[in-house]
Protein backbone atom coordinates (compact mmCIF):
# COMPACT_ATOMS: atom_id res chain seq x y z
CA UNK A 1 0.00 0.00 0.00
CA UNK A 2 1.14 3.51 -0.81
CA UNK A 3 1.13 5.90 2.13
CA UNK A 4 2.03 9.46 2.95
CA UNK A 5 4.95 10.06 5.26
CA UNK A 6 4.32 12.34 8.21
CA UNK A 7 7.19 13.70 10.25
CA UNK A 8 8.16 16.45 12.66
CA UNK A 9 6.47 15.28 15.84
CA UNK A 10 8.12 15.25 19.21
CA UNK A 11 7.93 16.33 22.83
CA UNK A 12 7.16 19.98 23.53
CA UNK A 13 6.15 22.01 26.58
CA UNK A 14 2.72 23.66 26.78
CA UNK A 15 2.76 26.87 24.78
CA UNK A 16 5.45 25.57 22.47
CA UNK A 17 5.40 24.94 18.74
CA UNK A 18 6.00 22.15 16.28
CA UNK A 19 5.89 21.96 12.50
CA UNK A 20 4.70 18.74 10.93
CA UNK A 21 5.50 17.77 7.37
CA UNK A 22 3.73 15.44 4.97
CA UNK A 23 5.14 14.00 1.78
CA UNK A 24 4.49 11.25 -0.72
CA UNK A 25 7.01 9.41 -2.83
CA UNK A 26 6.12 8.74 -6.44
CA UNK A 27 2.77 10.55 -6.35
CA UNK A 28 1.73 14.14 -7.01
CA UNK A 29 -0.49 15.81 -4.42
CA UNK A 30 -1.34 18.92 -6.45
CA UNK A 31 -4.92 17.97 -7.30
CA UNK A 32 -6.05 16.67 -3.93
CA UNK A 33 -7.30 18.08 -0.69
CA UNK A 34 -4.70 17.43 1.97
CA UNK A 35 -5.87 16.64 5.47
CA UNK A 36 -4.47 16.19 8.94
CA UNK A 37 -6.13 13.95 11.50
CA UNK A 38 -5.07 13.02 15.00
CA UNK A 39 -5.80 10.19 17.35
CA UNK A 40 -5.33 10.42 21.10
CA UNK A 41 -5.15 7.36 23.36
CA UNK A 42 -8.58 5.85 23.84
CA UNK A 43 -10.20 8.12 21.27
CA UNK A 44 -11.22 7.88 17.63
CA UNK A 45 -9.25 9.58 14.92
CA UNK A 46 -10.49 13.16 14.59
CA UNK A 47 -10.24 15.85 11.95
CA UNK A 48 -7.69 18.60 12.52
CA UNK A 49 -7.29 20.60 9.33
CA UNK A 50 -7.68 20.49 5.56
CA UNK A 51 -6.38 22.49 2.63
CA UNK A 52 -7.55 22.55 -0.97
CA UNK A 53 -5.26 22.48 -4.01
CA UNK A 54 -5.55 26.28 -4.11
CA UNK A 55 -4.76 26.72 -0.42
CA UNK A 56 -8.21 27.27 1.05
CA UNK A 57 -7.93 26.05 4.62
CA UNK A 58 -10.36 24.78 7.22
CA UNK A 59 -9.82 23.78 10.84
CA UNK A 60 -11.40 21.97 13.70
CA UNK A 61 -12.74 24.39 16.30
CA UNK A 62 -10.30 23.01 18.85
CA UNK A 63 -7.25 24.13 16.86
CA UNK A 64 -8.45 27.16 14.91
CA UNK A 65 -6.30 30.19 15.64
CA UNK A 66 -3.42 28.05 16.85
CA UNK A 67 -2.67 25.73 13.93
CA UNK A 68 -1.94 26.69 10.34
CA UNK A 69 -2.12 24.22 7.47
CA UNK A 70 -0.22 24.95 4.29
CA UNK A 71 1.12 23.28 1.19
CA UNK A 72 3.85 23.70 -1.36
CA UNK A 73 2.73 22.04 -4.56
CA UNK A 74 6.07 22.63 -6.27
CA UNK A 75 7.76 20.65 -3.51
CA UNK A 76 4.91 18.12 -3.27
CA UNK A 77 4.71 18.77 0.46
CA UNK A 78 2.10 19.60 3.06
CA UNK A 79 2.66 21.20 6.45
CA UNK A 80 0.94 21.77 9.75
CA UNK A 81 2.32 24.57 11.91
CA UNK A 82 1.24 24.01 15.49
CA UNK A 83 1.55 26.94 17.91
CA UNK A 84 0.40 27.50 21.48
CA UNK A 85 0.28 23.78 22.01
CA UNK A 86 -1.81 22.37 24.83
CA UNK A 87 -1.64 19.02 26.61
CA UNK A 88 -4.93 18.07 24.95
CA UNK A 89 -3.17 18.30 21.58
CA UNK A 90 -1.21 15.19 22.50
CA UNK A 91 -1.93 12.56 19.86
CA UNK A 92 -0.57 10.72 16.90
CA UNK A 93 -0.97 12.97 13.87
CA UNK A 94 -1.71 11.55 10.43
CA UNK A 95 -1.79 13.17 7.03
CA UNK A 96 -3.63 12.03 3.94
CA UNK A 97 -4.99 13.19 0.61
CA UNK A 98 -8.68 13.25 -0.21
CA UNK A 99 -10.27 12.57 -3.58
CA UNK A 100 -14.02 13.00 -3.37
CA UNK A 101 -15.03 10.98 -0.33
CA UNK A 102 -12.09 8.60 -0.44
CA UNK A 103 -8.64 8.80 1.07
CA UNK A 104 -5.96 8.10 -1.49
CA UNK A 105 -3.41 6.61 0.85
CA UNK A 106 -3.25 4.34 3.82
CA UNK A 107 -3.00 6.17 7.13
CA UNK A 108 0.44 4.80 7.82
CA UNK A 109 2.12 5.15 11.18
CA UNK A 110 1.66 8.86 11.83
CA UNK A 111 3.91 11.05 13.95
CA UNK A 112 3.66 11.37 17.72
CA UNK A 113 3.08 14.79 19.26
CA UNK A 114 3.37 14.98 23.03
CA UNK A 115 2.68 18.22 24.91
CA UNK A 116 3.79 17.96 28.50
CA UNK A 117 5.79 19.70 31.19
Coordinates of C-alpha atoms in Angstrom, one line a residue:
X1 CA 0.0 0.0 0.0
X2 CA 1.1 3.5 -0.8
X3 CA 1.1 5.9 2.1
X4 CA 2.0 9.5 2.9
X5 CA 5.0 10.1 5.3
X6 CA 4.3 12.3 8.2
X7 CA 7.2 13.7 10.2
X8 CA 8.2 16.5 12.7
X9 CA 6.5 15.3 15.8
X10 CA 8.1 15.2 19.2
X11 CA 7.9 16.3 22.8
X12 CA 7.2 20.0 23.5
X13 CA 6.2 22.0 26.6
X14 CA 2.7 23.7 26.8
X15 CA 2.8 26.9 24.8
X16 CA 5.4 25.6 22.5
X17 CA 5.4 24.9 18.7
X18 CA 6.0 22.1 16.3
X19 CA 5.9 22.0 12.5
X20 CA 4.7 18.7 10.9
X21 CA 5.5 17.8 7.4
X22 CA 3.7 15.4 5.0
X23 CA 5.1 14.0 1.8
X24 CA 4.5 11.2 -0.7
X25 CA 7.0 9.4 -2.8
X26 CA 6.1 8.7 -6.4
X27 CA 2.8 10.5 -6.3
X28 CA 1.7 14.1 -7.0
X29 CA -0.5 15.8 -4.4
X30 CA -1.3 18.9 -6.5
X31 CA -4.9 18.0 -7.3
X32 CA -6.0 16.7 -3.9
X33 CA -7.3 18.1 -0.7
X34 CA -4.7 17.4 2.0
X35 CA -5.9 16.6 5.5
X36 CA -4.5 16.2 8.9
X37 CA -6.1 13.9 11.5
X38 CA -5.1 13.0 15.0
X39 CA -5.8 10.2 17.3
X40 CA -5.3 10.4 21.1
X41 CA -5.1 7.4 23.4
X42 CA -8.6 5.9 23.8
X43 CA -10.2 8.1 21.3
X44 CA -11.2 7.9 17.6
X45 CA -9.3 9.6 14.9
X46 CA -10.5 13.2 14.6
X47 CA -10.2 15.8 11.9
X48 CA -7.7 18.6 12.5
X49 CA -7.3 20.6 9.3
X50 CA -7.7 20.5 5.6
X51 CA -6.4 22.5 2.6
X52 CA -7.6 22.6 -1.0
X53 CA -5.3 22.5 -4.0
X54 CA -5.6 26.3 -4.1
X55 CA -4.8 26.7 -0.4
X56 CA -8.2 27.3 1.0
X57 CA -7.9 26.1 4.6
X58 CA -10.4 24.8 7.2
X59 CA -9.8 23.8 10.8
X60 CA -11.4 22.0 13.7
X61 CA -12.7 24.4 16.3
X62 CA -10.3 23.0 18.9
X63 CA -7.2 24.1 16.9
X64 CA -8.5 27.2 14.9
X65 CA -6.3 30.2 15.6
X66 CA -3.4 28.1 16.8
X67 CA -2.7 25.7 13.9
X68 CA -1.9 26.7 10.3
X69 CA -2.1 24.2 7.5
X70 CA -0.2 24.9 4.3
X71 CA 1.1 23.3 1.2
X72 CA 3.8 23.7 -1.4
X73 CA 2.7 22.0 -4.6
X74 CA 6.1 22.6 -6.3
X75 CA 7.8 20.7 -3.5
X76 CA 4.9 18.1 -3.3
X77 CA 4.7 18.8 0.5
X78 CA 2.1 19.6 3.1
X79 CA 2.7 21.2 6.5
X80 CA 0.9 21.8 9.7
X81 CA 2.3 24.6 11.9
X82 CA 1.2 24.0 15.5
X83 CA 1.5 26.9 17.9
X84 CA 0.4 27.5 21.5
X85 CA 0.3 23.8 22.0
X86 CA -1.8 22.4 24.8
X87 CA -1.6 19.0 26.6
X88 CA -4.9 18.1 24.9
X89 CA -3.2 18.3 21.6
X90 CA -1.2 15.2 22.5
X91 CA -1.9 12.6 19.9
X92 CA -0.6 10.7 16.9
X93 CA -1.0 13.0 13.9
X94 CA -1.7 11.5 10.4
X95 CA -1.8 13.2 7.0
X96 CA -3.6 12.0 3.9
X97 CA -5.0 13.2 0.6
X98 CA -8.7 13.2 -0.2
X99 CA -10.3 12.6 -3.6
X100 CA -14.0 13.0 -3.4
X101 CA -15.0 11.0 -0.3
X102 CA -12.1 8.6 -0.4
X103 CA -8.6 8.8 1.1
X104 CA -6.0 8.1 -1.5
X105 CA -3.4 6.6 0.9
X106 CA -3.2 4.3 3.8
X107 CA -3.0 6.2 7.1
X108 CA 0.4 4.8 7.8
X109 CA 2.1 5.2 11.2
X110 CA 1.7 8.9 11.8
X111 CA 3.9 11.1 13.9
X112 CA 3.7 11.4 17.7
X113 CA 3.1 14.8 19.3
X114 CA 3.4 15.0 23.0
X115 CA 2.7 18.2 24.9
X116 CA 3.8 18.0 28.5
X117 CA 5.8 19.7 31.2

